[in-house]
mmCIF file with all atom_site columns, C-alpha atoms in Angstrom:
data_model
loop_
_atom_site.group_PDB
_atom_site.id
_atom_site.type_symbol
_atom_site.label_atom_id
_atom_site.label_alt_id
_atom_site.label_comp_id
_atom_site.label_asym_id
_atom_site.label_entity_id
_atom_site.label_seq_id
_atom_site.pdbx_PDB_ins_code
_atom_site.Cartn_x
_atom_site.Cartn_y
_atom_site.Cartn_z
_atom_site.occupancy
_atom_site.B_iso_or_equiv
_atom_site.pdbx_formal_charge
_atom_site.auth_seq_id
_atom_site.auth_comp_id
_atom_site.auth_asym_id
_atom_site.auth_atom_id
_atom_site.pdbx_PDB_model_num
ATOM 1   C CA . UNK A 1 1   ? 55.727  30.657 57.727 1.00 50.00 ? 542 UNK A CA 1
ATOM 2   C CA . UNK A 1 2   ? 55.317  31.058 61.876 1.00 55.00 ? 543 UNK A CA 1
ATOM 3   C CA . UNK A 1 3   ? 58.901  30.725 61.726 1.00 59.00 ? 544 UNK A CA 1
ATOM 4   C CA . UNK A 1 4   ? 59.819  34.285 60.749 1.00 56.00 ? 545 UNK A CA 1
ATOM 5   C CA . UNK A 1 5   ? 57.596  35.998 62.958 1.00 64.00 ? 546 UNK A CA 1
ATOM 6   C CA . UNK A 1 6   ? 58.773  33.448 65.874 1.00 57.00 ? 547 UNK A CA 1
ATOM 7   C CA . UNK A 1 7   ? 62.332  34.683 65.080 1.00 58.00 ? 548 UNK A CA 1
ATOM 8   C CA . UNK A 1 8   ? 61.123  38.447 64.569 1.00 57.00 ? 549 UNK A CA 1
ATOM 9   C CA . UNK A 1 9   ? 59.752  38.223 68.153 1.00 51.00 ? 550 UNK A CA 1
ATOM 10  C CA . UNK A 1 10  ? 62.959  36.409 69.808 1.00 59.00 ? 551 UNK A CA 1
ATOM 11  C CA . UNK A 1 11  ? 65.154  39.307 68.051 1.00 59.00 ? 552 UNK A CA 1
ATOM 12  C CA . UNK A 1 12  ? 63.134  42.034 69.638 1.00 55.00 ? 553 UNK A CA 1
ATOM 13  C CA . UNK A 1 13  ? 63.219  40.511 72.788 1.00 56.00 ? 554 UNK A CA 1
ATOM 14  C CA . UNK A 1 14  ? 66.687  40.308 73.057 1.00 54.00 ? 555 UNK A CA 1
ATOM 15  C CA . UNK A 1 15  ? 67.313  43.726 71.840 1.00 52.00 ? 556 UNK A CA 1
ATOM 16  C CA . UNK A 1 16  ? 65.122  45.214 74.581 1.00 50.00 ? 557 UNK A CA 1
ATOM 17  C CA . UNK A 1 17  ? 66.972  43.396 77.224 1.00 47.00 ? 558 UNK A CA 1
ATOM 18  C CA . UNK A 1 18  ? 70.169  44.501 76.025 1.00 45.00 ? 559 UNK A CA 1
ATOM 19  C CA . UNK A 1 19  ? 69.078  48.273 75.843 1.00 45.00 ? 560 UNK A CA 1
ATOM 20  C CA . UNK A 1 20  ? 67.657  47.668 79.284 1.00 44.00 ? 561 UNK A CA 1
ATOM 21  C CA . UNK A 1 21  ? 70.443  46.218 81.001 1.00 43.00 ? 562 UNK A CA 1
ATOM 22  C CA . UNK A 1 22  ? 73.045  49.183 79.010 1.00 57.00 ? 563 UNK A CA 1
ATOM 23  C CA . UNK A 1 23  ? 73.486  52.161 81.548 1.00 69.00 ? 564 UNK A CA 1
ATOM 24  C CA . UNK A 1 24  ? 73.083  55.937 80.241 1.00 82.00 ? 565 UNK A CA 1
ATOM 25  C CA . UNK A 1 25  ? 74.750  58.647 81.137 1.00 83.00 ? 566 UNK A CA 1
ATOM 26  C CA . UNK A 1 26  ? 73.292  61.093 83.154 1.00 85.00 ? 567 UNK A CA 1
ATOM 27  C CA . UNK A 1 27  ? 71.539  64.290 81.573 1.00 91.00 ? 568 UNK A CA 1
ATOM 28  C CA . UNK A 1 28  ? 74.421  67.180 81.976 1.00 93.00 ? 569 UNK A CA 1
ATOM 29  C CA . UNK A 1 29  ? 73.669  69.782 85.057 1.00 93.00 ? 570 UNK A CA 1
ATOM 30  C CA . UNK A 1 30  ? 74.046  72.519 82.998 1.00 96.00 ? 571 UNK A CA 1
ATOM 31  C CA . UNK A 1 31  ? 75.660  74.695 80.950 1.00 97.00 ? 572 UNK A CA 1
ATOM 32  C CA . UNK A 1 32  ? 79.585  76.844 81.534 1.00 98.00 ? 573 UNK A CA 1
ATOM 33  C CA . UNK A 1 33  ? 80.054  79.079 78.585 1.00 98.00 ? 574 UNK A CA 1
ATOM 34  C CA . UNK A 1 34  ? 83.495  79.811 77.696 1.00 98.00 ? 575 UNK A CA 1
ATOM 35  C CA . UNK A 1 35  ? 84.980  82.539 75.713 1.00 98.00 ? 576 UNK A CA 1
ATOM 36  C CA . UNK A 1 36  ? 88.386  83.814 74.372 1.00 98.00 ? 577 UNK A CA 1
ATOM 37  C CA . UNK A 1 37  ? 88.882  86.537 72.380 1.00 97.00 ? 578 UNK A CA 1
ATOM 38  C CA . UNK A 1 38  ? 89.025  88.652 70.569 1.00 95.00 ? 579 UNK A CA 1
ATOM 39  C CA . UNK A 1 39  ? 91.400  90.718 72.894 1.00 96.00 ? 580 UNK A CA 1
ATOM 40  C CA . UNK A 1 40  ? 93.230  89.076 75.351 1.00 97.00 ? 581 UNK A CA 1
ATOM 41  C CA . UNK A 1 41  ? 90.416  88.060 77.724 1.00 97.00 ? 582 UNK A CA 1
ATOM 42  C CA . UNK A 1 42  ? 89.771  84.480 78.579 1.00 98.00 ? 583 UNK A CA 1
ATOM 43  C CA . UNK A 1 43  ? 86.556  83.992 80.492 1.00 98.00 ? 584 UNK A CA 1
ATOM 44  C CA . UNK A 1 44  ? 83.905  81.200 81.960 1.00 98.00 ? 585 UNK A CA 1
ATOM 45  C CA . UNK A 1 45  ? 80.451  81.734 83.348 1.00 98.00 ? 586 UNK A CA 1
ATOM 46  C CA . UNK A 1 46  ? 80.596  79.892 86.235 1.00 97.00 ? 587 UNK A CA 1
ATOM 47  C CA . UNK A 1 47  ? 83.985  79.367 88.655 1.00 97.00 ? 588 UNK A CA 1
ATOM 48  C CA . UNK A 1 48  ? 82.318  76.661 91.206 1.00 98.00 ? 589 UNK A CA 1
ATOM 49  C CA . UNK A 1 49  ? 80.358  74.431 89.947 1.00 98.00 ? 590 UNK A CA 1
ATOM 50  C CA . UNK A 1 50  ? 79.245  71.065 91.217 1.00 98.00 ? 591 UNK A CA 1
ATOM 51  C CA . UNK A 1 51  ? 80.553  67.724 90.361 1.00 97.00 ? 592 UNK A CA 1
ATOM 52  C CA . UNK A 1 52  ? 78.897  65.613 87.435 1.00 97.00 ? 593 UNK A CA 1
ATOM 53  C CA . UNK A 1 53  ? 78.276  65.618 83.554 1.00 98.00 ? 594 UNK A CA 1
ATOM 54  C CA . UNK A 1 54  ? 78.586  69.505 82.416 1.00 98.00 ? 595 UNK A CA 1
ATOM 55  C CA . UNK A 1 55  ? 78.496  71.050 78.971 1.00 98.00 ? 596 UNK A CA 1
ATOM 56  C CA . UNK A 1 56  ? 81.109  73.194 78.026 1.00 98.00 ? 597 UNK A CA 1
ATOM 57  C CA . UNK A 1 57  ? 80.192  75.684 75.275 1.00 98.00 ? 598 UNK A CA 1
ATOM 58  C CA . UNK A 1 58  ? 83.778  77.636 74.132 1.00 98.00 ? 599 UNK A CA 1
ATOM 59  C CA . UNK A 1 59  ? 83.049  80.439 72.107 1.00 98.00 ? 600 UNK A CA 1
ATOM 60  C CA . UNK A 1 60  ? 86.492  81.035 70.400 1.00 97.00 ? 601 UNK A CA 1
ATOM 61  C CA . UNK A 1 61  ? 86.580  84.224 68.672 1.00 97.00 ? 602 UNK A CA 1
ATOM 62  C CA . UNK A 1 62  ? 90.270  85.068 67.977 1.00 97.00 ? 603 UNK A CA 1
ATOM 63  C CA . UNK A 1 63  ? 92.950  83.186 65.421 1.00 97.00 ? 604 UNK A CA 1
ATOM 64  C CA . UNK A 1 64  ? 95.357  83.959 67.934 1.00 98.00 ? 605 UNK A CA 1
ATOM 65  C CA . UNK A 1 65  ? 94.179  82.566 70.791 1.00 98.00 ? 606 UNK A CA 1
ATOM 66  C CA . UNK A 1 66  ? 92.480  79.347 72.136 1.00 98.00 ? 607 UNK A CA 1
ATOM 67  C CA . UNK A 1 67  ? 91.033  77.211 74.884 1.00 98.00 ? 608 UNK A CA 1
ATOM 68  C CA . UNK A 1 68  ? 92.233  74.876 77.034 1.00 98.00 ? 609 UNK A CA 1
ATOM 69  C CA . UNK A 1 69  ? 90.859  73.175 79.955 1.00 98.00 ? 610 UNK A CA 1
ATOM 70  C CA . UNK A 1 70  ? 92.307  70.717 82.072 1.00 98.00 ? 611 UNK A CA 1
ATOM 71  C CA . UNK A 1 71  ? 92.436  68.980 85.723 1.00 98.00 ? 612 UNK A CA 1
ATOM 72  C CA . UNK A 1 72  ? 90.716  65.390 87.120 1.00 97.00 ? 613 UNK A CA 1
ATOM 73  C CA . UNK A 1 73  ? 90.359  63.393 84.069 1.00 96.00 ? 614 UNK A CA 1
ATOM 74  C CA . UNK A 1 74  ? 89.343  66.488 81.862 1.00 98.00 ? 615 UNK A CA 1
ATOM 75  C CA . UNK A 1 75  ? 91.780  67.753 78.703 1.00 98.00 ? 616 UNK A CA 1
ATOM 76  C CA . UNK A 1 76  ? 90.216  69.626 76.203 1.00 98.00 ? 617 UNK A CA 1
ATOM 77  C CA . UNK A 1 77  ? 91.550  72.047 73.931 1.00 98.00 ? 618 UNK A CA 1
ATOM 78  C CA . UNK A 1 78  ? 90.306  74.392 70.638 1.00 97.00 ? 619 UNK A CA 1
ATOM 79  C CA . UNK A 1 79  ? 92.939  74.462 67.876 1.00 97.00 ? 620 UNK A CA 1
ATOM 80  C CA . UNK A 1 80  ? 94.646  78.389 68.061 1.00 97.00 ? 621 UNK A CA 1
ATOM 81  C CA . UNK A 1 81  ? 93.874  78.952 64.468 1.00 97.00 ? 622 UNK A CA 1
ATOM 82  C CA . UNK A 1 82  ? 90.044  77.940 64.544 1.00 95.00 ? 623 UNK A CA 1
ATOM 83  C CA . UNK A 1 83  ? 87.512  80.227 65.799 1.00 97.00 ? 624 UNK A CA 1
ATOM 84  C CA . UNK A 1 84  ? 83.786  79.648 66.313 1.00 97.00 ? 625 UNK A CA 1
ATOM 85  C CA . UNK A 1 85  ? 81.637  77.716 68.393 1.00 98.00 ? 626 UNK A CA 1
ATOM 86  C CA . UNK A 1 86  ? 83.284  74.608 70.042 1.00 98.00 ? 627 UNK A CA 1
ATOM 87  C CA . UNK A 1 87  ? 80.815  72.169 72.610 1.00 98.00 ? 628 UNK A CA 1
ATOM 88  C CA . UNK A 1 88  ? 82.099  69.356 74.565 1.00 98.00 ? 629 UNK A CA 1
ATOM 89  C CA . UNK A 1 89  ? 80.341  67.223 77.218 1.00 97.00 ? 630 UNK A CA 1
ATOM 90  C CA . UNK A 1 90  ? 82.618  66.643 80.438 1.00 98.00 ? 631 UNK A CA 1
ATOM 91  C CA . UNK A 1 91  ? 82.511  64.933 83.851 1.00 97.00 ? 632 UNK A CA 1
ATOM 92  C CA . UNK A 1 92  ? 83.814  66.936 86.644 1.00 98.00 ? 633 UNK A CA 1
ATOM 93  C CA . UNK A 1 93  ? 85.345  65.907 90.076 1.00 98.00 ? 634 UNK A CA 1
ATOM 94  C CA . UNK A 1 94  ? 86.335  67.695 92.707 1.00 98.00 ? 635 UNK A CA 1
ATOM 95  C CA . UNK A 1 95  ? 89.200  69.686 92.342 1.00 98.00 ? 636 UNK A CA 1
ATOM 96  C CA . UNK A 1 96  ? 90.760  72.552 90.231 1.00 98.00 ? 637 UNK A CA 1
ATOM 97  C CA . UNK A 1 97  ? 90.793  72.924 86.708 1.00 98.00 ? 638 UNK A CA 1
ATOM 98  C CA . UNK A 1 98  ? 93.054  75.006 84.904 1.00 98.00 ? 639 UNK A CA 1
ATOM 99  C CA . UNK A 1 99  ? 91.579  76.826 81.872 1.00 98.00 ? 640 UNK A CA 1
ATOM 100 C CA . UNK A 1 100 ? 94.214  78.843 79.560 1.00 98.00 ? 641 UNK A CA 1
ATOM 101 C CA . UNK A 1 101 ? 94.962  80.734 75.998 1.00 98.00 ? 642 UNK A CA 1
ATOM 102 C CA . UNK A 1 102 ? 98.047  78.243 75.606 1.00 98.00 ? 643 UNK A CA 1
ATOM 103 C CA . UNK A 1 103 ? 100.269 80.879 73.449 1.00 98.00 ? 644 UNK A CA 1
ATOM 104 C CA . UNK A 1 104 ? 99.208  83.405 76.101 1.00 98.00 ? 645 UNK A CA 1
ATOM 105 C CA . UNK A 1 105 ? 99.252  80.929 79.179 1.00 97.00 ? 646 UNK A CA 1
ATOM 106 C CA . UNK A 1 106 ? 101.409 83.698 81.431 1.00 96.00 ? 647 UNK A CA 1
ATOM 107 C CA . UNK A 1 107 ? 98.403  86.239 81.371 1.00 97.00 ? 648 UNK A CA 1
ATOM 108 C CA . UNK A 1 108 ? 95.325  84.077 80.054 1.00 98.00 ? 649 UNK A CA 1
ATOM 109 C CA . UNK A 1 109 ? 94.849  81.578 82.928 1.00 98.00 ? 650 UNK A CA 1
ATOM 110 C CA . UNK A 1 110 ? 91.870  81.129 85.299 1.00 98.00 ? 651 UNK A CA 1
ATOM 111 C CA . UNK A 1 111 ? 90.419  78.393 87.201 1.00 98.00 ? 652 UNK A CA 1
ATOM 112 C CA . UNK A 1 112 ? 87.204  76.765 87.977 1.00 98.00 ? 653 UNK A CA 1
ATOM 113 C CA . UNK A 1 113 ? 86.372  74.724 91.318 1.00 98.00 ? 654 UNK A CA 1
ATOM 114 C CA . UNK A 1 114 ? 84.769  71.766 91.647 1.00 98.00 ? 655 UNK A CA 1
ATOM 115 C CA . UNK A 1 115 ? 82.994  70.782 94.726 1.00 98.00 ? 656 UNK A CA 1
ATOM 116 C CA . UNK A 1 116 ? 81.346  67.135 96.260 1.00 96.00 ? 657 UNK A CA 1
#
């Protein structure tokens, strides 16, 4: 009988010491909204941001059109036939990324720039 508890205790022992010793992420620094459509506008809410974890909120709002974003270990893309709300978490390093409609890439094409 003191055996299950013994084991009980030795189980939740070890699971605290592996959840200790895992690292987490970082909480994101913010938020960059994103839109495209429904005209031929493509659009962020920030264009320099700091490095680090960001969230990305795309509002796609055009069947025609999507959103792409890419640069330092970043590639993200909506499909061009979806719409609606799309949310990714990304890291950021310095550099440029390149955010465009893809069909539309000639005329929809921005960047944003990341600083240390």
């Amino acid at each position: 009988m003191r055996r299950l508890p013994l084991a009980v205790l030795a189980a939740v022992a070890a699971a605290v010491l592996v959840t200790s010793t895992l690292e987490a992420a970082p909480p994101p620094r913010g938020t960059i909204n994103g839109s495209v459509g429904p005209g031929f506008v493509i659009s962020v809410s920030k264009r320099t941001v700091k490095q680090g974890r960001w969230r990305l909120s795309v509002n796609d709002r055009s069947s025609i059109h999507n959103f792409k974003i890419t640069g330092p270990g970043v590639r993200r893309q909506t499909s061009v036939a979806g719409t609606g709300r799309t949310v990714w978490t990304v890291t950021l390093r310095p550099g440029t990324y390149t955010i465009v409609c893809v069909p539309h890439a000639g005329t929809m094409r921005m960047t944003i720039r990341v600083r240390a």
